[in-house]
Amino acid sequence: MTGPRASAGRTGRRWNRRRENLKAQRKPCWLCSSPIDYSLAWPHPYSFTVDHVAPLSTHPHLAEDPSNLASAHLHCNAQRGAKAVGLGQTSRQW
């Protein structure tokens, strides 16, 4: 995607406000459930990043939707890439 919407969901005043609101909540990484050290600066692998739950590549209309944003470690976010996250396998007891 090119043009003014190419970076939607990662730049601008509204994005910065949503990022800061999410950072202020100090939630654990939604991908690995481990705590995030919010004092670490980018590009430390375990620093805070905002992840799009539904990837931007498949859901560009949710680029700045607060319900599609979650706290993640930089490493976890990068490992996941643009793949969707499912429930995985359930246990036999479930």
PDB file of N, CA, C and O in Angstrom, residues 31-86:
ATOM      1  N   LEU A  31       0.992 -11.745  23.803  1.00  0.00           N
ATOM      2  CA  LEU A  31       1.396 -12.934  23.053  1.00  0.00           C
ATOM      3  C   LEU A  31       2.022 -14.011  23.934  1.00  0.00           C
ATOM      4  O   LEU A  31       1.749 -15.193  23.753  1.00  0.00           O
ATOM      5  N   CYS A  32       2.867 -13.612  24.881  1.00  0.00           N
ATOM      6  CA  CYS A  32       3.540 -14.610  25.726  1.00  0.00           C
ATOM      7  C   CYS A  32       3.090 -14.548  27.181  1.00  0.00           C
ATOM      8  O   CYS A  32       3.481 -15.393  27.984  1.00  0.00           O
ATOM      9  N   SER A  33       2.321 -13.549  27.554  1.00  0.00           N
ATOM     10  CA  SER A  33       1.783 -13.336  28.909  1.00  0.00           C
ATOM     11  C   SER A  33       2.832 -12.952  29.948  1.00  0.00           C
ATOM     12  O   SER A  33       2.530 -12.869  31.124  1.00  0.00           O
ATOM     13  N   SER A  34       4.068 -12.717  29.532  1.00  0.00           N
ATOM     14  CA  SER A  34       5.123 -12.299  30.465  1.00  0.00           C
ATOM     15  C   SER A  34       5.062 -10.788  30.675  1.00  0.00           C
ATOM     16  O   SER A  34       4.632 -10.052  29.785  1.00  0.00           O
ATOM     17  N   PRO A  35       5.530 -10.325  31.828  1.00  0.00           N
ATOM     18  CA  PRO A  35       5.546  -8.877  32.077  1.00  0.00           C
ATOM     19  C   PRO A  35       6.456  -8.165  31.078  1.00  0.00           C
ATOM     20  O   PRO A  35       7.429  -8.733  30.588  1.00  0.00           O
ATOM     21  N   ILE A  36       6.132  -6.931  30.800  1.00  0.00           N
ATOM     22  CA  ILE A  36       6.948  -6.089  29.933  1.00  0.00           C
ATOM     23  C   ILE A  36       7.677  -5.087  30.815  1.00  0.00           C
ATOM     24  O   ILE A  36       7.077  -4.481  31.693  1.00  0.00           O
ATOM     25  N   ASP A  37       8.985  -4.933  30.593  1.00  0.00           N
ATOM     26  CA  ASP A  37       9.757  -3.926  31.308  1.00  0.00           C
ATOM     27  C   ASP A  37       9.603  -2.620  30.534  1.00  0.00           C
ATOM     28  O   ASP A  37      10.261  -2.403  29.523  1.00  0.00           O
ATOM     29  N   TYR A  38       8.709  -1.773  30.994  1.00  0.00           N
ATOM     30  CA  TYR A  38       8.383  -0.542  30.287  1.00  0.00           C
ATOM     31  C   TYR A  38       9.503   0.494  30.335  1.00  0.00           C
ATOM     32  O   TYR A  38       9.421   1.520  29.675  1.00  0.00           O
ATOM     33  N   SER A  39      10.565   0.228  31.093  1.00  0.00           N
ATOM     34  CA  SER A  39      11.696   1.155  31.122  1.00  0.00           C
ATOM     35  C   SER A  39      12.684   0.873  29.992  1.00  0.00           C
ATOM     36  O   SER A  39      13.545   1.701  29.711  1.00  0.00           O
ATOM     37  N   LEU A  40      12.562  -0.266  29.337  1.00  0.00           N
ATOM     38  CA  LEU A  40      13.459  -0.604  28.235  1.00  0.00           C
ATOM     39  C   LEU A  40      13.090   0.193  26.997  1.00  0.00           C
ATOM     40  O   LEU A  40      11.917   0.368  26.684  1.00  0.00           O
ATOM     41  N   ALA A  41      14.096   0.667  26.298  1.00  0.00           N
ATOM     42  CA  ALA A  41      13.874   1.466  25.091  1.00  0.00           C
ATOM     43  C   ALA A  41      14.027   0.607  23.838  1.00  0.00           C
ATOM     44  O   ALA A  41      14.774  -0.368  23.828  1.00  0.00           O
ATOM     45  N   TRP A  42      13.296   0.992  22.808  1.00  0.00           N
ATOM     46  CA  TRP A  42      13.449   0.356  21.515  1.00  0.00           C
ATOM     47  C   TRP A  42      14.874   0.571  21.058  1.00  0.00           C
ATOM     48  O   TRP A  42      15.411   1.646  21.312  1.00  0.00           O
ATOM     49  N   PRO A  43      15.571  -0.393  20.507  1.00  0.00           N
ATOM     50  CA  PRO A  43      15.158  -1.678  19.961  1.00  0.00           C
ATOM     51  C   PRO A  43      15.467  -2.870  20.860  1.00  0.00           C
ATOM     52  O   PRO A  43      15.718  -3.970  20.368  1.00  0.00           O
ATOM     53  N   HIS A  44      15.428  -2.710  22.155  1.00  0.00           N
ATOM     54  CA  HIS A  44      15.638  -3.861  23.038  1.00  0.00           C
ATOM     55  C   HIS A  44      14.543  -4.897  22.737  1.00  0.00           C
ATOM     56  O   HIS A  44      13.369  -4.547  22.615  1.00  0.00           O
ATOM     57  N   PRO A  45      14.908  -6.180  22.604  1.00  0.00           N
ATOM     58  CA  PRO A  45      13.927  -7.207  22.231  1.00  0.00           C
ATOM     59  C   PRO A  45      12.730  -7.314  23.173  1.00  0.00           C
ATOM     60  O   PRO A  45      11.655  -7.735  22.753  1.00  0.00           O
ATOM     61  N   TYR A  46      12.913  -6.923  24.433  1.00  0.00           N
ATOM     62  CA  TYR A  46      11.798  -7.041  25.383  1.00  0.00           C
ATOM     63  C   TYR A  46      11.188  -5.697  25.756  1.00  0.00           C
ATOM     64  O   TYR A  46      10.507  -5.573  26.765  1.00  0.00           O
ATOM     65  N   SER A  47      11.422  -4.697  24.903  1.00  0.00           N
ATOM     66  CA  SER A  47      10.796  -3.392  25.116  1.00  0.00           C
ATOM     67  C   SER A  47       9.337  -3.450  24.665  1.00  0.00           C
ATOM     68  O   SER A  47       8.909  -4.361  23.956  1.00  0.00           O
ATOM     69  N   PHE A  48       8.583  -2.461  25.080  1.00  0.00           N
ATOM     70  CA  PHE A  48       7.158  -2.343  24.760  1.00  0.00           C
ATOM     71  C   PHE A  48       6.947  -1.951  23.300  1.00  0.00           C
ATOM     72  O   PHE A  48       7.626  -1.074  22.772  1.00  0.00           O
ATOM     73  N   THR A  49       6.006  -2.615  22.661  1.00  0.00           N
ATOM     74  CA  THR A  49       5.510  -2.191  21.356  1.00  0.00           C
ATOM     75  C   THR A  49       3.998  -2.366  21.348  1.00  0.00           C
ATOM     76  O   THR A  49       3.451  -3.112  22.165  1.00  0.00           O
ATOM     77  N   VAL A  50       3.362  -1.699  20.421  1.00  0.00           N
ATOM     78  CA  VAL A  50       1.933  -1.883  20.216  1.00  0.00           C
ATOM     79  C   VAL A  50       1.778  -2.891  19.089  1.00  0.00           C
ATOM     80  O   VAL A  50       2.384  -2.741  18.027  1.00  0.00           O
ATOM     81  N   ASP A  51       0.991  -3.906  19.321  1.00  0.00           N
ATOM     82  CA  ASP A  51       0.725  -4.907  18.298  1.00  0.00           C
ATOM     83  C   ASP A  51      -0.713  -4.776  17.835  1.00  0.00           C
ATOM     84  O   ASP A  51      -1.605  -4.485  18.632  1.00  0.00           O
ATOM     85  N   HIS A  52      -0.904  -4.983  16.557  1.00  0.00           N
ATOM     86  CA  HIS A  52      -2.257  -5.035  15.999  1.00  0.00           C
ATOM     87  C   HIS A  52      -2.720  -6.479  16.111  1.00  0.00           C
ATOM     88  O   HIS A  52      -2.133  -7.365  15.495  1.00  0.00           O
ATOM     89  N   VAL A  53      -3.737  -6.735  16.905  1.00  0.00           N
ATOM     90  CA  VAL A  53      -4.248  -8.088  17.125  1.00  0.00           C
ATOM     91  C   VAL A  53      -4.640  -8.715  15.788  1.00  0.00           C
ATOM     92  O   VAL A  53      -4.201  -9.807  15.452  1.00  0.00           O
ATOM     93  N   ALA A  54      -5.474  -8.035  15.031  1.00  0.00           N
ATOM     94  CA  ALA A  54      -5.783  -8.445  13.663  1.00  0.00           C
ATOM     95  C   ALA A  54      -4.760  -7.718  12.791  1.00  0.00           C
ATOM     96  O   ALA A  54      -4.711  -6.486  12.784  1.00  0.00           O
ATOM     97  N   PRO A  55      -3.894  -8.439  12.085  1.00  0.00           N
ATOM     98  CA  PRO A  55      -2.797  -7.809  11.335  1.00  0.00           C
ATOM     99  C   PRO A  55      -3.273  -6.728  10.362  1.00  0.00           C
ATOM    100  O   PRO A  55      -4.335  -6.834   9.750  1.00  0.00           O
ATOM    101  N   LEU A  56      -2.447  -5.678  10.243  1.00  0.00           N
ATOM    102  CA  LEU A  56      -2.764  -4.582   9.324  1.00  0.00           C
ATOM    103  C   LEU A  56      -2.864  -5.063   7.881  1.00  0.00           C
ATOM    104  O   LEU A  56      -3.655  -4.535   7.113  1.00  0.00           O
ATOM    105  N   SER A  57      -2.073  -6.062   7.528  1.00  0.00           N
ATOM    106  CA  SER A  57      -2.075  -6.534   6.142  1.00  0.00           C
ATOM    107  C   SER A  57      -3.425  -7.120   5.737  1.00  0.00           C
ATOM    108  O   SER A  57      -3.808  -7.055   4.577  1.00  0.00           O
ATOM    109  N   THR A  58      -4.144  -7.670   6.686  1.00  0.00           N
ATOM    110  CA  THR A  58      -5.443  -8.268   6.374  1.00  0.00           C
ATOM    111  C   THR A  58      -6.620  -7.459   6.903  1.00  0.00           C
ATOM    112  O   THR A  58      -7.758  -7.692   6.505  1.00  0.00           O
ATOM    113  N   HIS A  59      -6.359  -6.519   7.811  1.00  0.00           N
ATOM    114  CA  HIS A  59      -7.423  -5.714   8.411  1.00  0.00           C
ATOM    115  C   HIS A  59      -7.026  -4.231   8.489  1.00  0.00           C
ATOM    116  O   HIS A  59      -6.983  -3.655   9.577  1.00  0.00           O
ATOM    117  N   PRO A  60      -6.732  -3.606   7.354  1.00  0.00           N
ATOM    118  CA  PRO A  60      -6.294  -2.202   7.401  1.00  0.00           C
ATOM    119  C   PRO A  60      -7.330  -1.253   7.985  1.00  0.00           C
ATOM    120  O   PRO A  60      -6.987  -0.212   8.535  1.00  0.00           O
ATOM    121  N   HIS A  61      -8.598  -1.630   7.939  1.00  0.00           N
ATOM    122  CA  HIS A  61      -9.666  -0.780   8.486  1.00  0.00           C
ATOM    123  C   HIS A  61      -9.616  -0.719  10.021  1.00  0.00           C
ATOM    124  O   HIS A  61     -10.233   0.143  10.621  1.00  0.00           O
ATOM    125  N   LEU A  62      -8.849  -1.622  10.642  1.00  0.00           N
ATOM    126  CA  LEU A  62      -8.716  -1.631  12.108  1.00  0.00           C
ATOM    127  C   LEU A  62      -7.390  -1.021  12.569  1.00  0.00           C
ATOM    128  O   LEU A  62      -6.997  -1.193  13.719  1.00  0.00           O
ATOM    129  N   ALA A  63      -6.722  -0.296  11.683  1.00  0.00           N
ATOM    130  CA  ALA A  63      -5.390   0.236  11.962  1.00  0.00           C
ATOM    131  C   ALA A  63      -5.302   1.033  13.259  1.00  0.00           C
ATOM    132  O   ALA A  63      -4.336   0.904  13.997  1.00  0.00           O
ATOM    133  N   GLU A  64      -6.306   1.846  13.554  1.00  0.00           N
ATOM    134  CA  GLU A  64      -6.253   2.688  14.750  1.00  0.00           C
ATOM    135  C   GLU A  64      -7.410   2.410  15.705  1.00  0.00           C
ATOM    136  O   GLU A  64      -7.703   3.209  16.581  1.00  0.00           O
ATOM    137  N   ASP A  65      -8.027   1.262  15.556  1.00  0.00           N
ATOM    138  CA  ASP A  65      -9.128   0.859  16.435  1.00  0.00           C
ATOM    139  C   ASP A  65      -8.544   0.405  17.774  1.00  0.00           C
ATOM    140  O   ASP A  65      -7.789  -0.565  17.817  1.00  0.00           O
ATOM    141  N   PRO A  66      -8.854   1.085  18.871  1.00  0.00           N
ATOM    142  CA  PRO A  66      -8.286   0.719  20.169  1.00  0.00           C
ATOM    143  C   PRO A  66      -8.520  -0.743  20.562  1.00  0.00           C
ATOM    144  O   PRO A  66      -7.689  -1.342  21.240  1.00  0.00           O
ATOM    145  N   SER A  67      -9.622  -1.324  20.116  1.00  0.00           N
ATOM    146  CA  SER A  67      -9.890  -2.718  20.462  1.00  0.00           C
ATOM    147  C   SER A  67      -8.993  -3.691  19.697  1.00  0.00           C
ATOM    148  O   SER A  67      -8.941  -4.871  20.016  1.00  0.00           O
ATOM    149  N   ASN A  68      -8.264  -3.194  18.706  1.00  0.00           N
ATOM    150  CA  ASN A  68      -7.352  -4.033  17.928  1.00  0.00           C
ATOM    151  C   ASN A  68      -5.898  -3.827  18.339  1.00  0.00           C
ATOM    152  O   ASN A  68      -5.001  -4.352  17.712  1.00  0.00           O
ATOM    153  N   LEU A  69      -5.654  -3.063  19.386  1.00  0.00           N
ATOM    154  CA  LEU A  69      -4.296  -2.769  19.829  1.00  0.00           C
ATOM    155  C   LEU A  69      -4.004  -3.474  21.150  1.00  0.00           C
ATOM    156  O   LEU A  69      -4.845  -3.500  22.039  1.00  0.00           O
ATOM    157  N   ALA A  70      -2.800  -4.035  21.253  1.00  0.00           N
ATOM    158  CA  ALA A  70      -2.415  -4.736  22.472  1.00  0.00           C
ATOM    159  C   ALA A  70      -0.927  -4.533  22.742  1.00  0.00           C
ATOM    160  O   ALA A  70      -0.132  -4.353  21.810  1.00  0.00           O
ATOM    161  N   SER A  71      -0.560  -4.582  24.014  1.00  0.00           N
ATOM    162  CA  SER A  71       0.844  -4.470  24.413  1.00  0.00           C
ATOM    163  C   SER A  71       1.579  -5.756  24.095  1.00  0.00           C
ATOM    164  O   SER A  71       1.060  -6.851  24.325  1.00  0.00           O
ATOM    165  N   ALA A  72       2.805  -5.615  23.582  1.00  0.00           N
ATOM    166  CA  ALA A  72       3.615  -6.791  23.265  1.00  0.00           C
ATOM    167  C   ALA A  72       5.094  -6.446  23.407  1.00  0.00           C
ATOM    168  O   ALA A  72       5.486  -5.279  23.324  1.00  0.00           O
ATOM    169  N   HIS A  73       5.908  -7.470  23.617  1.00  0.00           N
ATOM    170  CA  HIS A  73       7.354  -7.300  23.545  1.00  0.00           C
ATOM    171  C   HIS A  73       7.711  -7.103  22.068  1.00  0.00           C
ATOM    172  O   HIS A  73       7.067  -7.698  21.194  1.00  0.00           O
ATOM    173  N   LEU A  74       8.732  -6.346  21.799  1.00  0.00           N
ATOM    174  CA  LEU A  74       9.192  -6.165  20.428  1.00  0.00           C
ATOM    175  C   LEU A  74       9.510  -7.519  19.792  1.00  0.00           C
ATOM    176  O   LEU A  74       9.132  -7.803  18.657  1.00  0.00           O
ATOM    177  N   HIS A  75      10.188  -8.373  20.548  1.00  0.00           N
ATOM    178  CA  HIS A  75      10.566  -9.704  20.049  1.00  0.00           C
ATOM    179  C   HIS A  75       9.334 -10.540  19.702  1.00  0.00           C
ATOM    180  O   HIS A  75       9.279 -11.163  18.634  1.00  0.00           O
ATOM    181  N   CYS A  76       8.361 -10.574  20.576  1.00  0.00           N
ATOM    182  CA  CYS A  76       7.142 -11.363  20.343  1.00  0.00           C
ATOM    183  C   CYS A  76       6.386 -10.831  19.130  1.00  0.00           C
ATOM    184  O   CYS A  76       5.901 -11.617  18.300  1.00  0.00           O
ATOM    185  N   ASN A  77       6.292  -9.513  19.033  1.00  0.00           N
ATOM    186  CA  ASN A  77       5.598  -8.876  17.918  1.00  0.00           C
ATOM    187  C   ASN A  77       6.297  -9.214  16.604  1.00  0.00           C
ATOM    188  O   ASN A  77       5.654  -9.578  15.621  1.00  0.00           O
ATOM    189  N   ALA A  78       7.628  -9.132  16.591  1.00  0.00           N
ATOM    190  CA  ALA A  78       8.393  -9.425  15.378  1.00  0.00           C
ATOM    191  C   ALA A  78       8.293 -10.904  15.004  1.00  0.00           C
ATOM    192  O   ALA A  78       8.173 -11.241  13.822  1.00  0.00           O
ATOM    193  N   GLN A  79       8.327 -11.786  16.000  1.00  0.00           N
ATOM    194  CA  GLN A  79       8.221 -13.226  15.750  1.00  0.00           C
ATOM    195  C   GLN A  79       6.882 -13.559  15.104  1.00  0.00           C
ATOM    196  O   GLN A  79       6.801 -14.398  14.232  1.00  0.00           O
ATOM    197  N   ARG A  80       5.845 -12.939  15.576  1.00  0.00           N
ATOM    198  CA  ARG A  80       4.504 -13.195  15.067  1.00  0.00           C
ATOM    199  C   ARG A  80       4.343 -12.703  13.647  1.00  0.00           C
ATOM    200  O   ARG A  80       3.702 -13.341  12.825  1.00  0.00           O
ATOM    201  N   GLY A  81       4.923 -11.547  13.343  1.00  0.00           N
ATOM    202  CA  GLY A  81       4.783 -10.986  12.005  1.00  0.00           C
ATOM    203  C   GLY A  81       3.334 -10.638  11.714  1.00  0.00           C
ATOM    204  O   GLY A  81       2.618 -10.125  12.567  1.00  0.00           O
ATOM    205  N   ALA A  82       2.878 -10.962  10.513  1.00  0.00           N
ATOM    206  CA  ALA A  82       1.510 -10.641  10.093  1.00  0.00           C
ATOM    207  C   ALA A  82       0.595 -11.850  10.195  1.00  0.00           C
ATOM    208  O   ALA A  82      -0.454 -11.884   9.570  1.00  0.00           O
ATOM    209  N   LYS A  83       0.996 -12.834  10.987  1.00  0.00           N
ATOM    210  CA  LYS A  83       0.157 -14.019  11.150  1.00  0.00           C
ATOM    211  C   LYS A  83      -0.933 -13.755  12.179  1.00  0.00           C
ATOM    212  O   LYS A  83      -0.712 -13.072  13.170  1.00  0.00           O
ATOM    213  N   ALA A  84      -2.083 -14.341  11.952  1.00  0.00           N
ATOM    214  CA  ALA A  84      -3.166 -14.255  12.927  1.00  0.00           C
ATOM    215  C   ALA A  84      -2.856 -15.203  14.083  1.00  0.00           C
ATOM    216  O   ALA A  84      -2.190 -16.213  13.910  1.00  0.00           O
ATOM    217  N   VAL A  85      -3.317 -14.859  15.258  1.00  0.00           N
ATOM    218  CA  VAL A  85      -3.124 -15.700  16.429  1.00  0.00           C
ATOM    219  C   VAL A  85      -4.444 -16.387  16.730  1.00  0.00           C
ATOM    220  O   VAL A  85      -5.466 -15.742  16.926  1.00  0.00           O
ATOM    221  N   GLY A  86      -4.408 -17.712  16.763  1.00  0.00           N
ATOM    222  CA  GLY A  86      -5.615 -18.477  17.057  1.00  0.00           C
ATOM    223  C   GLY A  86      -5.584 -19.006  18.474  1.00  0.00           C
ATOM    224  O   GLY A  86      -4.695 -18.677  19.265  1.00  0.00           O
TER     225      GLY A  86
END
